[in-house]
Each structure stands twice: as structure tokens, then as C-alpha cells.
XYZ file of C-alpha atoms in Angstrom:
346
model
C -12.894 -0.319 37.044
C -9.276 1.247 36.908
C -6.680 0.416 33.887
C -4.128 -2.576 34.678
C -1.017 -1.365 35.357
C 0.872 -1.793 32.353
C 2.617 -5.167 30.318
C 5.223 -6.127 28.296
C 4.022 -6.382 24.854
C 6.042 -9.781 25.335
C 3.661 -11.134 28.405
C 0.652 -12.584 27.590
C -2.757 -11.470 25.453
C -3.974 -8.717 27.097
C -7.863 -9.220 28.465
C -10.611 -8.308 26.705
C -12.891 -7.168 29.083
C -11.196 -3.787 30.639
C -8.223 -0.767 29.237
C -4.563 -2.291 29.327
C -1.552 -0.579 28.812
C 1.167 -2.101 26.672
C 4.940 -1.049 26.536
C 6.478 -1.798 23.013
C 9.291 -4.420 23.765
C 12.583 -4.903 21.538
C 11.266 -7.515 19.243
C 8.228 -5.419 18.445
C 9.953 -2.469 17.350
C 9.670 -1.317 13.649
C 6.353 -3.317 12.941
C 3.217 -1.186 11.745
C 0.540 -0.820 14.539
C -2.191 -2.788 12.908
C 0.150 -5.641 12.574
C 1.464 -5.047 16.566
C -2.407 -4.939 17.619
C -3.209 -8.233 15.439
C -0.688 -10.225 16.899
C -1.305 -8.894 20.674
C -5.258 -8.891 20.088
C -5.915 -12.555 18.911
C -9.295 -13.644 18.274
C -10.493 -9.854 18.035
C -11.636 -9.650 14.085
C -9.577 -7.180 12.235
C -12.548 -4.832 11.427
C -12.604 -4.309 14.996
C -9.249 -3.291 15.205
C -9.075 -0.683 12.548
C -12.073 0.561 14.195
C -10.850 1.569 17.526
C -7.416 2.757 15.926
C -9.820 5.471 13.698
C -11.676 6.260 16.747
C -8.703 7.617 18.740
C -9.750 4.675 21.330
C -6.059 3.221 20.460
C -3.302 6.164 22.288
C 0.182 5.909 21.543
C 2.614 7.737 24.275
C -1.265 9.345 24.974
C -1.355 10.643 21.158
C -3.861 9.735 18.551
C -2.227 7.508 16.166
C -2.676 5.897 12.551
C -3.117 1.627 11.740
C 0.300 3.078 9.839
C 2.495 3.979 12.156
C 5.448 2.488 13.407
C 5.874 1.577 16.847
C 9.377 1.909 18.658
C 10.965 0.005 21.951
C 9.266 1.558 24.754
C 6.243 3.125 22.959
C 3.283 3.218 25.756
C -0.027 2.134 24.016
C -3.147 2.356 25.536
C -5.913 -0.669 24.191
C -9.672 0.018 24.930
C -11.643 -2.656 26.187
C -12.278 -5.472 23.165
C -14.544 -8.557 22.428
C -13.010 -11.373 21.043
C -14.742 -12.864 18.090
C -16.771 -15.796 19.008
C -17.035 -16.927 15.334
C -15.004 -19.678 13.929
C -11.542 -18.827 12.888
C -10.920 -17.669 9.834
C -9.299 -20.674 7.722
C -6.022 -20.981 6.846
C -4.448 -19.150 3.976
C -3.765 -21.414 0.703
C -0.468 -21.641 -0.114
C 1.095 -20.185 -3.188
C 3.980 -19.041 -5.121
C 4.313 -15.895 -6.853
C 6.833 -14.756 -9.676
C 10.073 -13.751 -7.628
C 11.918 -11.288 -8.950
C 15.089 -11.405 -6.506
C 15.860 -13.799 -3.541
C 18.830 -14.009 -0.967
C 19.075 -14.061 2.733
C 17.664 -11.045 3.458
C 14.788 -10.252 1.049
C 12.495 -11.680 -1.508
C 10.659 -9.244 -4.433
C 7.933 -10.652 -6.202
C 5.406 -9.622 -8.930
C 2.246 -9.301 -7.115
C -1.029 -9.796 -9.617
C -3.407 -7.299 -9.337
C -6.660 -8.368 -7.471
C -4.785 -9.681 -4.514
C -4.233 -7.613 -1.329
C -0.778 -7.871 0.248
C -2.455 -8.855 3.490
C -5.987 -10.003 4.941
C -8.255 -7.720 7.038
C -10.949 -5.572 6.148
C -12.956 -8.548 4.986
C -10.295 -10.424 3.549
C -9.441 -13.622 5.729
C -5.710 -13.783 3.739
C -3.579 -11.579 1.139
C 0.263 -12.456 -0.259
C 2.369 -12.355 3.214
C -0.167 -14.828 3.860
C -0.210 -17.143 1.446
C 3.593 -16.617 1.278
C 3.876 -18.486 5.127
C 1.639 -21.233 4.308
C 4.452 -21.979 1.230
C 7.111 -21.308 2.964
C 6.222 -23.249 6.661
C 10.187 -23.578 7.701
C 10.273 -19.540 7.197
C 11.406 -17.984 10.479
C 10.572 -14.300 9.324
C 8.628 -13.147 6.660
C 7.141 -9.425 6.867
C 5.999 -6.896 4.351
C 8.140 -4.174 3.743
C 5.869 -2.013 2.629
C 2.666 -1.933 0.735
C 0.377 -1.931 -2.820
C -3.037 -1.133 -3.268
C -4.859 -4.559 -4.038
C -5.976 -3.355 -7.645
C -2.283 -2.704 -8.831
C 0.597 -4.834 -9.369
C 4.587 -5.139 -9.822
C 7.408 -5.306 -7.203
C 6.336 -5.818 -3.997
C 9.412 -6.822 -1.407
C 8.890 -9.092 1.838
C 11.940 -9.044 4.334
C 13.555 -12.486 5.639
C 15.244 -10.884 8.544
C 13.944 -8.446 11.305
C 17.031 -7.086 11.032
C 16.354 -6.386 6.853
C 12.696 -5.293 7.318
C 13.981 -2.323 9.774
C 17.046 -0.953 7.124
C 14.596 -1.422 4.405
C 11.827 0.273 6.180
C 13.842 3.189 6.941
C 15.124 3.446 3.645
C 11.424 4.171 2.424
C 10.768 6.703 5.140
C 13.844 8.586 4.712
C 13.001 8.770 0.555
C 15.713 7.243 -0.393
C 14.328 4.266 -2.350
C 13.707 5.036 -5.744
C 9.979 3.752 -6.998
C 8.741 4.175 -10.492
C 5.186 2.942 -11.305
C 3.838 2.302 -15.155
C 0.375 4.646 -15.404
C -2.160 4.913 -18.338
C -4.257 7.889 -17.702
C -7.400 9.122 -19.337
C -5.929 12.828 -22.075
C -3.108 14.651 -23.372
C -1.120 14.428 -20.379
C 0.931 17.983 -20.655
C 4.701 17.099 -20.654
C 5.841 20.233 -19.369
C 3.568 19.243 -15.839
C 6.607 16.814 -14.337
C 5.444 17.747 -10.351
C 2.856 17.468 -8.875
C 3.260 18.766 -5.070
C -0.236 18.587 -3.237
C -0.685 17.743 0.176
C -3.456 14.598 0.542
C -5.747 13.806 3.596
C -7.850 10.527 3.867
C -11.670 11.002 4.523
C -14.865 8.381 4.932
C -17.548 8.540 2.385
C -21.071 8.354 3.768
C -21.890 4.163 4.977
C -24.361 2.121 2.670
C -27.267 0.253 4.037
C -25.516 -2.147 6.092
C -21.837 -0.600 6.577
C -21.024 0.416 9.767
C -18.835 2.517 8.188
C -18.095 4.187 4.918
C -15.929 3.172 2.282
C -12.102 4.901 2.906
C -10.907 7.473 0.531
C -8.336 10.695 -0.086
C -8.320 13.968 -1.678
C -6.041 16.876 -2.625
C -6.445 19.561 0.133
C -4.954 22.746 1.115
C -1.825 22.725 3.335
C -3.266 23.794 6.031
C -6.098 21.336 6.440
C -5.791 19.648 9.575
C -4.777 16.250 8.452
C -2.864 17.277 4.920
C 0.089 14.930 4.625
C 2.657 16.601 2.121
C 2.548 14.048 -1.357
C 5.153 14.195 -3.961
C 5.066 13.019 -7.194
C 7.232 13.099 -10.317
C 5.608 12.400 -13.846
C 6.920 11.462 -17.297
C 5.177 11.044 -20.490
C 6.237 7.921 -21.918
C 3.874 7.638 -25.032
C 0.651 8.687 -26.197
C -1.833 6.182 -26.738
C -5.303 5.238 -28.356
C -7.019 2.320 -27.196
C -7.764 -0.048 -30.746
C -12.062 0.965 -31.172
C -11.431 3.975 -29.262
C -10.841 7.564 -30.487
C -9.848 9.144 -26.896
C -6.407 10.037 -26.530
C -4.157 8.709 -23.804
C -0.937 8.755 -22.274
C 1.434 6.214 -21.056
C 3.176 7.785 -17.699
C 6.382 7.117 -16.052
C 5.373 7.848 -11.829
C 7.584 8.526 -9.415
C 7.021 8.804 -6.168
C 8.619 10.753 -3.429
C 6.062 10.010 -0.519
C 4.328 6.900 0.200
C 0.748 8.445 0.979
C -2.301 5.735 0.829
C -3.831 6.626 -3.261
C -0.902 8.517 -3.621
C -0.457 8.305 -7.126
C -4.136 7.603 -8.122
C -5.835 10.897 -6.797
C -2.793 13.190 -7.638
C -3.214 12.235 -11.689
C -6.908 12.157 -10.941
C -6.445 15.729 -9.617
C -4.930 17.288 -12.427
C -7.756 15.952 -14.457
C -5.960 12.540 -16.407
C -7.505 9.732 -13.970
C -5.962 6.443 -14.773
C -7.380 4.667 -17.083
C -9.739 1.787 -15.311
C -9.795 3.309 -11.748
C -12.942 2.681 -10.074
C -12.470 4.971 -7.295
C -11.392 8.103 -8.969
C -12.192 7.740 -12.472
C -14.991 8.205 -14.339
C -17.588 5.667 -13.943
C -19.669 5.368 -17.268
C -15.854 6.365 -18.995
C -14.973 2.949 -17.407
C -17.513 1.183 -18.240
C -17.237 1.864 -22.292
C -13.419 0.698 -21.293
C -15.053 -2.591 -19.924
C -16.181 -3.271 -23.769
C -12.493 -2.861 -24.775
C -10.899 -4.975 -22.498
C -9.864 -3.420 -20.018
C -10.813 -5.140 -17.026
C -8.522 -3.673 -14.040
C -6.916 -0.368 -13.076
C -3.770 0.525 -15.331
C -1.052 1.206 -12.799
C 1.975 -1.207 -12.530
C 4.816 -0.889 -9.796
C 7.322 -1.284 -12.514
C 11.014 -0.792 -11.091
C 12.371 -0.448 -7.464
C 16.044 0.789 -6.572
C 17.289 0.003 -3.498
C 20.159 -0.274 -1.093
C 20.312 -3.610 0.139
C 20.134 -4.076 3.863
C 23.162 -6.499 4.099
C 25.686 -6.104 1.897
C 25.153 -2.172 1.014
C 25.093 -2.289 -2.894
C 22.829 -0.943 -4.722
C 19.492 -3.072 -6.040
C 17.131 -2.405 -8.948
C 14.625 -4.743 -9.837
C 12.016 -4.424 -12.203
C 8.795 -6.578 -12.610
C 7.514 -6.160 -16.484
C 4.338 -4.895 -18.142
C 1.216 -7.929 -16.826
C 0.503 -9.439 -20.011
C -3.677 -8.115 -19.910
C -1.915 -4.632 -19.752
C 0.713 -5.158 -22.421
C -2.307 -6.534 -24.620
C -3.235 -2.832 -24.755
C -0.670 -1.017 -25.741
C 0.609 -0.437 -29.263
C 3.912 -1.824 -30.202
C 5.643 1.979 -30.263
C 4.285 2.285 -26.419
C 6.126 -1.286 -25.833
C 8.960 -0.037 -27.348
C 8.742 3.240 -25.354
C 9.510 1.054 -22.123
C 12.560 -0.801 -23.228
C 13.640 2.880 -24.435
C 13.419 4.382 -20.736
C 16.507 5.323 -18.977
C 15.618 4.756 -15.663
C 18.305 7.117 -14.128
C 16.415 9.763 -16.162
């Protein structure tokens, strides 16, 4: 029948058999939307969830809204009815400790390996934040600040404090983190191309016997497509490279981005025609596979160094997680050199 007249997001579950209306409460504010939903929509699988926030079923203050977006005190969300999985919950997350990079009160920064996501859904029961609460049980607070794609690696940093995770949050929407990222892409890359400004805009590629939906992906698109989302990126040519039993040139990148857009960096270097070097979504596909015989057996793109302002004490943070040794193994010892070499302030 009607909607319930709206709930605290700090009352109870809200029932899955009807529309409720949630207001954001003080405690919520600041977390993403798929992570709000997840915690106020237990036992509905995360698939689901994603699905009804693409759909426009999900309405923020009566808006459409993205899994993405940040929700504020007082925020009036609208929930379609759900069903709540009657499967068997999902088990519990292993344990396990990463390489930490930096640890004190407020934060932790670790070196996440490539082939893990930073959190579970879409198929995935667990990813890092995960893994990171079933090692660290006594841990009050532990939230993602922000996010990596599950095929790279490097810095990743997890706030301790709600407190943290807001200040640290806001820092990366307001731009004023700095975030460099270690890229190997396919060419000459030309050094006099140092920006590349192109709006991006996420799209669904047709579903495959069996998918309810199609795989999720992004492309460069004019500025005034309906959902372009402005994309900067800086680029620096670090050294050029040839792969031992390969006679393709290559170029080590310095990447620097500006925006936080989902493939950001991926699709923009794809774009200008030097895809990085092992990407299976926007590389070439047989290119890659003569790679495979090489050894290279993941995507070359690294989240090498992170400055910061720290949320407590107000200094400024840099932290850098180095080279992942099956990457280093590729790279001539001048391209080695060539990182040691890098001014970062440059």
C-alpha cells in the first residue's frame, strides 16, 4: 500500500516487503551510499543493491543518485521494496595482514596486492577492509578512505576514526591530496602531451548468456553528454622501455590525478592511443596475450606515492608504497633507476 512514514537511519532494519523512507542520522554522515544501504539492508545480497541504486529505484532528497555518493545528516532516501536473501550467509572474511606503510591513531596505509578488491560485493563475499576487521577484532573503526581498482596496487589508506575518514575524505574531494600512480603503457608516449582533460561517463556493455546485466565500463565523451564527469589527468614520461624478447617500444609514466573518476587513469591513456600495458579491459586483447608469454601476468599500474594532510595533527604526509616485485622484474635497471631519480614535487 502507501510508503511508511519515514525512520531514523538509527531505528531498526527497514522491512523488506514495502517503500521506506530513511533520514540520514549523525553517525551515518560521510559514508558512501552502497556502504549506508549494506549496513541498513542486511541479508539483501549486494548485487541486489547496486541494482536498484542503477535503476533510479534508490532517491536521495527525491534525486537519482550514484552507489558513490556521499550521504549527509538529514539526507531523505527513499528504499524500494527488497527481498532478503534466503541463502546462507556469506562466510566470514579470513583474516590477514598486509604491508603497512604508515600507522598512528588516526590512519593506517597499506600496500594493497593487485588481485584483491578493497571490499566484497559484486560477487566477491570479502576484499581488504574485510579481511582487515577479522585481524584486527578489538578495532572500533575501520573504513576505507577511498578506493583502487582490484587489478592495481600501492597505497591504499583505511581511517581509524570517523572523525579521520571525514577530513580525509574531504581532502580527496576538494583535490587537494596529491596521488601519483606508476603506468607502463603500450608506444612512444609523446612528452610534450602532459594533460589530458576529457570528461568520462560510465556505460553497460551488452549482458552474456546468464548476466542479468552487463559488465560496467567508461569512455571519453564530449562535454556535453548527459552523464560526462570532468577527468583530469597529469602525465610524465619517466623512461622508455622494451620488454626483454620484445621489440615494441614502451614508456614508463608518472600519473597524476586530479579527479577520482572510476577507470580514470586507464581509459584516458587508453584514449590517447598508449593503453597500459596488461589491461584487459581497454587494451588490446591478442597484444596482451603475446605479453602473457613474457611475463606479464597483471595490469601495469601501481598507486605509487600519496601526499596528504593528516587529519589530526595537520602536517603534511607522503607515503610511498614501491615498485611490486613481478612489476620491477620487468623493467630495465635505467627504468629502476628512473624512479629513485623522480622528484616528486616535480
Amino acid at each position: 500500500m502507501g510508503a511508511k512514514p519515514q525512520a531514523s537511519a538509527a531505528g531498526r532494519t527497514p522491512s523488506s516487503g514495502e517503500v521506506q523512507f530513511l533520514t540520514v542520522d549523525e553517525e551515518s554522515a560521510g559514508q558512501r551510499l552502497d556502504n549506508f544501504l549494506f549496513r541498513m539492508l542486511k541479508g539483501v545480497p549486494k548485487t541486489h543493491v547496486y541494482r536498484i541504486i542503477r535503476s533510479g529505484e534508490v532517491r536521495l532528497n527525491k534525486g537519482r543518485v550514484q552507489a558513490d555518493t556521499r550521504v549527509a545528516a538529514g539526507d531523505l532516501l527513499r528504499l524500494p521494496p527488497v527481498r532478503v536473501s534466503a541463502a546462507a550467509p556469506a562466510p566470514a572474511a579470513p583474516p590477514r595482514g598486509f604491508d603497512l606503510l604508515h600507522e598512528d591513531e588516526a590512519l593506517l596505509a597499506i600496500n594493497k596486492p593487485a588481485g584483491v578488491a578493497v571490499h566484497g560485493g559484486s560477487g566477491l563475499s570479502f576484499g581488504v577492509i574485510e579481511q582487515l576487521r577479522a585481524a584486527r577484532p578489538t578495532a572500533r573503526f575501520l573504513e576505507l578512505v577511498h578506493r583502487l581498482d582490484r587489478e592495481t596496487s600501492g597505497v591504499l589508506l583505511v581511517a581509524k576514526k570517523r572523525s579521520a575518514l571525514t577530513a580525509l575524505q574531504a581532502q580527496f574531494r576538494t583535490r587537494e591530496t596529491g596521488k601519483t600512480y606508476l603506468a607502463l603503457v603500450e608506444g612512444d608516449w609523446p612528452a610534450r602531451l602532459k594533460v589530458l582533460d576529457a570528461p568520462l561517463a560510465r556505460y553497460l556493455l551488452p549482458p552474456q548468456p546468464g548476466q542479468a546485466e552487463g559488465e560496467r565500463r567508461v569512455k571519453v565523451v564530449d562535454k556535453d553528454h548527459p552523464d560526462a564527469l570532468r577527468a583530469l589527468t597529469l602525465v610524465r614520461v619517466l623512461a622508455r622501455v622494451t620488454l626483454a624478447g620484445d621489440d615494441q617500444p614502451m614508456s614508463l609514466l608518472a600519473v597524476t590525478i586530479k579527479t577520482g573518476r572510476t577507470h580514470q587513469i586507464r581509459v584516458h591513456l587508453s584514449s590517447a592511443g598508449h593503453p597500459i600495458v596488461g589491461d584487459d579491459k581497454y587494451g588490446d586483447f591478442e597484444r596482451r596475450r603475446a605479453l602473457t608469454q613474457l611475463g606479464v601476468r597483471r595490469m601495469f599500474l601501481h598507486a605509487w606515492r600519496l601526499r596528504l594532510t593528516h587529519p589530526a595533527t595537520g602536517q603534511p604526509l607522503a607515503l610511498q608504497a614501491d615498485l611490486p616485485s613481478e612489476l620491477a622484474a620487468l623493467l630495465p635497471p635505467a627504468a629502476l633507476q628512473s624512479l629513485a631519480d623522480h622528484d616528486p614535487s616535480a
